[in-house]
């Protein structure tokens, strides 16, 4: 379960209010070239010197004569340029003001982006030819390149989802303003990728933010959101935040380049533009039963709970309660009251009970709304395996995973009966009770040490041979990995969990803590049918694709120069040889093309760069990243079979 996050600007930036992306971009653009070179150093000490005044404003002092004051609006966000003022003589085009804005968190858009005015269809070849196209390249050629990248990103198993953008292109076209905005965003993203984390300072980030704001005005919210994720990832990486993962930033760059490139090529329709806000629709009368609770905790101070529900027709729903408050809010929300149509229930009771809802409103993701006309009455719950919940445990996990969409949506919940094999690090090795089933790994749904996910899994791992029923969400980025949200006893099994009757045969791993009394008393019969070391191979970890991943991540961390340096050693030959021996010939060719393009810096007779653009390098990086994502998804899918 995830929520929109606005990343902080680094340690100590909690006092600084969030700033609209366009305000920061304008402030950086107004600086002279000399001041831009000093901006990153000026940003470093701003957050520590922030002081909040009684009127809600925040001030940062620079020496004796310069004080920058931020006065956010009613929403708590600095949305106008005049809400950030400095007392120095150069204001508002001063380094102090830009540095404080650059140290502040980046705000999410406050309002839906209006669509671009007028039909203005894309007709000319200049508009259709996307960024990175060689001079004289046709629109059809560039569109084919972008569509191929889209298919590679979506993966071969995506099915209809992979063709969504192409289908939208047949029915609806993008406006010329949207194509121009996407082209500008592509150019900014390509430059940011070439710079990498080491050189991706405030100036590079501001260029991305300006392009993202233009995309928002043009009605491209998906592209804007991807750009904001990249900027936040660059900030966290440069601040050496513990929450930042290089793999996540690499994925954010891949999503941004894929979205902007396909939109700018003219090969996509309005479906790829995305939607700013998805409204709730009338759902009529519903009867839903609780499945489990899941803590929601973001790195930006939000916390809460999501209770998963199942309708009588098998449809999945949820009731969320997420607000500012962090870890304490996430831990306490599990027993908070459910704000839905006057229902007298808390989330703990709803997870083991049910609701009859009249006048329900439902979002496209299945979240139940709490509108004025909604009326809810508590009803009794059902045990796992009874009523509509029986379908969750009626088919093997491999079939359930194969039926899930491969791209663009959070994986749904699946249930299975497993036998514990043993521990493998922080994972629990289990094997499904279905004959011929593969070995699965149970990983904590949330790794925070203050949440009981990991502690509960450690207790389970200490009882090899135990059989239990698991309800969780598959991790489609890891081989045969399931992240359990709740567990329960297997009906009729002798050596299974022994939960209190009031738990209704299930324990929420994010809230309930398993104790010794919940496990079988004797050790007799708790003997695994296989030893933990015989865990089987991990096709993803054992493949040489990690070499390609390391090359792509090196490009994100160190920029184009880092990839070029890798091309000059003996590593490229070893990489290509290892990939070809394993049958990944296309990956070897794409990696070689990437290193060659990174090292291609043609110069004229005077030693000047003849082609300073980073677009061809960005296309080569995206092709390798898209192929890697598709290959890894294929290996993950095979690990469940």
Coordinates of N, CA, C and O in Angstrom, one line a residue, residues 63-130:
X63 N 24.4 35.6 7.4 CA 25.2 36.7 7.8 C 24.4 37.7 8.6 O 23.3 37.3 9.2
X64 N 24.8 39.0 8.6 CA 24.1 40.0 9.4 C 23.0 40.7 8.6 O 22.1 41.3 9.2
X65 N 23.1 40.8 7.3 CA 22.3 41.6 6.5 C 21.3 40.9 5.6 O 20.4 41.5 5.0
X66 N 21.3 39.6 5.6 CA 20.4 38.9 4.7 C 19.6 37.8 5.5 O 20.2 36.9 6.1
X67 N 18.3 37.9 5.4 CA 17.4 37.0 6.0 C 16.4 36.6 5.0 O 15.7 37.5 4.5
X68 N 16.2 35.3 4.7 CA 15.2 34.8 3.8 C 14.0 34.4 4.6 O 14.2 33.6 5.6
X69 N 12.8 34.8 4.3 CA 11.6 34.5 5.0 C 10.7 33.8 4.0 O 10.4 34.4 3.0
X70 N 10.2 32.7 4.4 CA 9.2 31.9 3.7 C 7.8 32.0 4.4 O 7.7 31.7 5.6
X71 N 6.8 32.5 3.7 CA 5.5 32.6 4.3 C 4.5 31.8 3.4 O 3.9 32.3 2.4
X72 N 4.4 30.5 3.7 CA 3.5 29.6 2.9 C 2.0 30.0 3.0 O 1.6 30.7 4.0
X73 N 1.3 29.7 2.0 CA -0.2 30.0 2.0 C -1.0 29.1 2.9 O -0.4 28.3 3.8
X74 N -2.3 29.1 2.8 CA -3.1 28.3 3.7 C -2.9 26.8 3.6 O -3.1 26.1 4.6
X75 N -2.4 26.4 2.4 CA -2.2 24.9 2.3 C -0.8 24.5 2.9 O -0.5 23.3 2.9
X76 N 0.0 25.5 3.4 CA 1.2 25.2 4.0 C 2.3 25.0 2.9 O 3.4 24.6 3.2
X77 N 2.1 25.5 1.7 CA 3.0 25.3 0.6 C 3.3 26.7 0.0 O 2.4 27.6 -0.1
X78 N 4.6 27.0 -0.3 CA 5.0 28.2 -1.0 C 4.6 28.1 -2.4 O 5.3 27.4 -3.2
X79 N 3.5 28.7 -2.9 CA 3.1 28.5 -4.2 C 3.3 29.8 -5.1 O 3.1 29.7 -6.3
X80 N 3.7 30.9 -4.5 CA 3.9 32.1 -5.2 C 5.3 32.7 -4.9 O 5.8 32.5 -3.8
X81 N 5.8 33.3 -5.9 CA 7.2 33.9 -5.8 C 7.3 34.9 -4.6 O 8.3 34.9 -3.9
X82 N 6.2 35.7 -4.4 CA 6.3 36.7 -3.4 C 6.2 36.1 -2.0 O 6.2 36.9 -1.0
X83 N 6.0 34.8 -1.8 CA 5.9 34.2 -0.5 C 7.3 33.9 0.0 O 7.4 33.4 1.1
X84 N 8.3 34.1 -0.8 CA 9.7 33.9 -0.5 C 10.5 35.2 -0.7 O 10.7 35.6 -1.9
X85 N 10.9 35.8 0.3 CA 11.6 37.1 0.2 C 12.9 37.1 0.9 O 13.1 36.3 1.9
X86 N 13.8 37.9 0.5 CA 15.1 38.1 1.1 C 15.4 39.5 1.3 O 15.0 40.4 0.5
X87 N 16.1 39.9 2.4 CA 16.4 41.2 2.7 C 17.7 41.8 2.1 O 18.0 43.0 2.4
X88 N 18.4 41.0 1.2 CA 19.6 41.6 0.7 C 19.3 42.5 -0.5 O 18.2 42.5 -1.1
X89 N 20.4 43.1 -1.0 CA 20.2 44.1 -2.1 C 19.9 43.4 -3.5 O 19.3 44.1 -4.4
X90 N 20.4 42.2 -3.6 CA 20.2 41.5 -4.9 C 18.8 40.8 -5.0 O 18.5 40.3 -6.1
X91 N 18.0 40.8 -4.0 CA 16.8 40.1 -4.0 C 15.9 40.7 -5.1 O 15.9 41.9 -5.3
X92 N 15.0 39.9 -5.7 CA 14.8 38.5 -5.5 C 15.7 37.6 -6.3 O 15.6 36.4 -6.2
X93 N 16.7 38.2 -7.1 CA 17.6 37.4 -7.9 C 18.9 37.1 -7.1 O 20.0 37.4 -7.6
X94 N 18.7 36.6 -5.9 CA 19.9 36.4 -5.1 C 20.1 34.9 -4.8 O 19.2 34.1 -4.9
X95 N 21.3 34.7 -4.4 CA 21.7 33.3 -4.0 C 21.0 32.8 -2.7 O 20.6 31.6 -2.6
X96 N 20.8 33.7 -1.8 CA 20.2 33.3 -0.5 C 18.8 32.7 -0.7 O 18.4 31.7 -0.2
X97 N 18.0 33.5 -1.5 CA 16.6 33.0 -1.7 C 16.5 31.7 -2.5 O 15.8 30.8 -2.1
X98 N 17.3 31.6 -3.5 CA 17.3 30.3 -4.3 C 17.8 29.2 -3.4 O 17.3 28.0 -3.6
X99 N 18.8 29.4 -2.5 CA 19.3 28.3 -1.7 C 18.3 27.8 -0.7 O 18.1 26.6 -0.5
X100 N 17.5 28.7 -0.1 CA 16.5 28.3 0.9 C 15.4 27.5 0.1 O 14.9 26.5 0.6
X101 N 15.0 28.0 -1.0 CA 14.0 27.3 -1.8 C 14.5 25.9 -2.2 O 13.7 25.0 -2.2
X102 N 15.8 25.9 -2.6 CA 16.3 24.6 -3.0 C 16.5 23.6 -1.9 O 16.5 22.4 -2.1
X103 N 16.6 24.1 -0.6 CA 16.7 23.2 0.5 C 15.3 22.7 1.0 O 15.2 21.8 1.8
X104 N 14.2 23.3 0.5 CA 12.9 23.0 1.0 C 12.4 21.8 0.3 O 12.8 21.5 -0.9
X105 N 11.4 21.1 0.9 CA 10.8 19.9 0.2 C 10.1 20.4 -1.0 O 9.6 21.5 -1.1
X106 N 9.9 19.5 -2.0 CA 9.2 19.8 -3.2 C 7.7 19.4 -3.0 O 7.5 18.2 -2.6
X107 N 6.8 20.3 -3.3 CA 5.4 20.0 -3.0 C 4.8 19.3 -4.2 O 5.3 19.4 -5.4
X108 N 3.8 18.5 -4.0 CA 3.0 17.9 -5.0 C 2.1 18.9 -5.6 O 1.8 19.9 -4.9
X109 N 1.6 18.7 -6.8 CA 0.7 19.7 -7.4 C -0.5 19.8 -6.5 O -1.1 18.9 -6.0
X110 N -1.0 21.1 -6.4 CA -2.1 21.4 -5.5 C -3.5 21.2 -6.2 O -4.5 21.0 -5.6
X111 N -3.5 21.4 -7.5 CA -4.7 21.4 -8.3 C -4.5 20.5 -9.5 O -3.4 20.4 -10.0
X112 N -5.6 20.0 -10.1 CA -5.5 19.2 -11.3 C -5.0 20.1 -12.4 O -5.4 21.3 -12.5
X113 N -4.2 19.6 -13.3 CA -3.7 20.3 -14.4 C -4.7 20.5 -15.5 O -5.4 19.5 -15.9
X114 N -5.0 21.7 -16.0 CA -6.0 21.9 -17.0 C -5.5 21.4 -18.3 O -4.3 21.4 -18.6
X115 N -6.4 20.8 -19.2 CA -6.0 20.3 -20.5 C -5.5 21.5 -21.3 O -5.9 22.6 -21.2
X116 N -4.7 21.1 -22.3 CA -4.2 22.2 -23.2 C -5.3 22.7 -24.0 O -6.2 21.9 -24.5
X117 N -5.5 24.0 -24.3 CA -6.6 24.6 -25.0 C -6.6 24.2 -26.4 O -5.5 24.1 -27.1
X118 N -7.8 24.0 -27.0 CA -8.0 23.7 -28.4 C -7.6 22.3 -28.8 O -6.8 21.7 -28.2
X119 N -8.1 21.9 -29.9 CA -7.8 20.5 -30.4 C -6.4 20.4 -30.8 O -5.7 19.5 -30.4
X120 N -5.9 21.3 -31.8 CA -4.6 21.4 -32.2 C -3.9 20.0 -32.4 O -3.0 19.7 -31.7
X121 N -4.4 19.2 -33.3 CA -3.8 17.8 -33.4 C -2.4 17.8 -33.9 O -2.0 18.8 -34.5
X122 N -1.7 16.8 -33.6 CA -0.3 16.6 -34.1 C -0.3 16.1 -35.5 O -0.8 15.0 -35.8
X123 N 0.1 17.0 -36.4 CA 0.1 16.6 -37.8 C 1.4 16.7 -38.5 O 1.7 16.0 -39.4
X124 N 2.2 17.7 -38.2 CA 3.4 18.0 -38.9 C 4.5 17.0 -38.5 O 4.6 16.5 -37.4
X125 N 5.5 16.7 -39.4 CA 6.6 15.8 -39.1 C 7.5 16.4 -38.1 O 8.1 15.7 -37.4
X126 N 7.6 17.7 -38.0 CA 8.5 18.3 -37.0 C 7.9 18.0 -35.6 O 8.7 17.8 -34.6
X127 N 6.6 18.0 -35.4 CA 6.0 17.6 -34.1 C 6.1 16.2 -33.8 O 6.3 15.7 -32.7
X128 N 5.9 15.4 -34.9 CA 5.9 13.9 -34.7 C 7.3 13.3 -34.4 O 7.4 12.3 -33.7
X129 N 8.3 13.9 -35.0 CA 9.7 13.4 -34.7 C 10.1 13.7 -33.3 O 10.1 14.8 -32.9
X130 N 10.3 12.6 -32.6 CA 10.5 12.8 -31.1 C 11.9 13.2 -30.8 O 12.8 13.4 -31.7

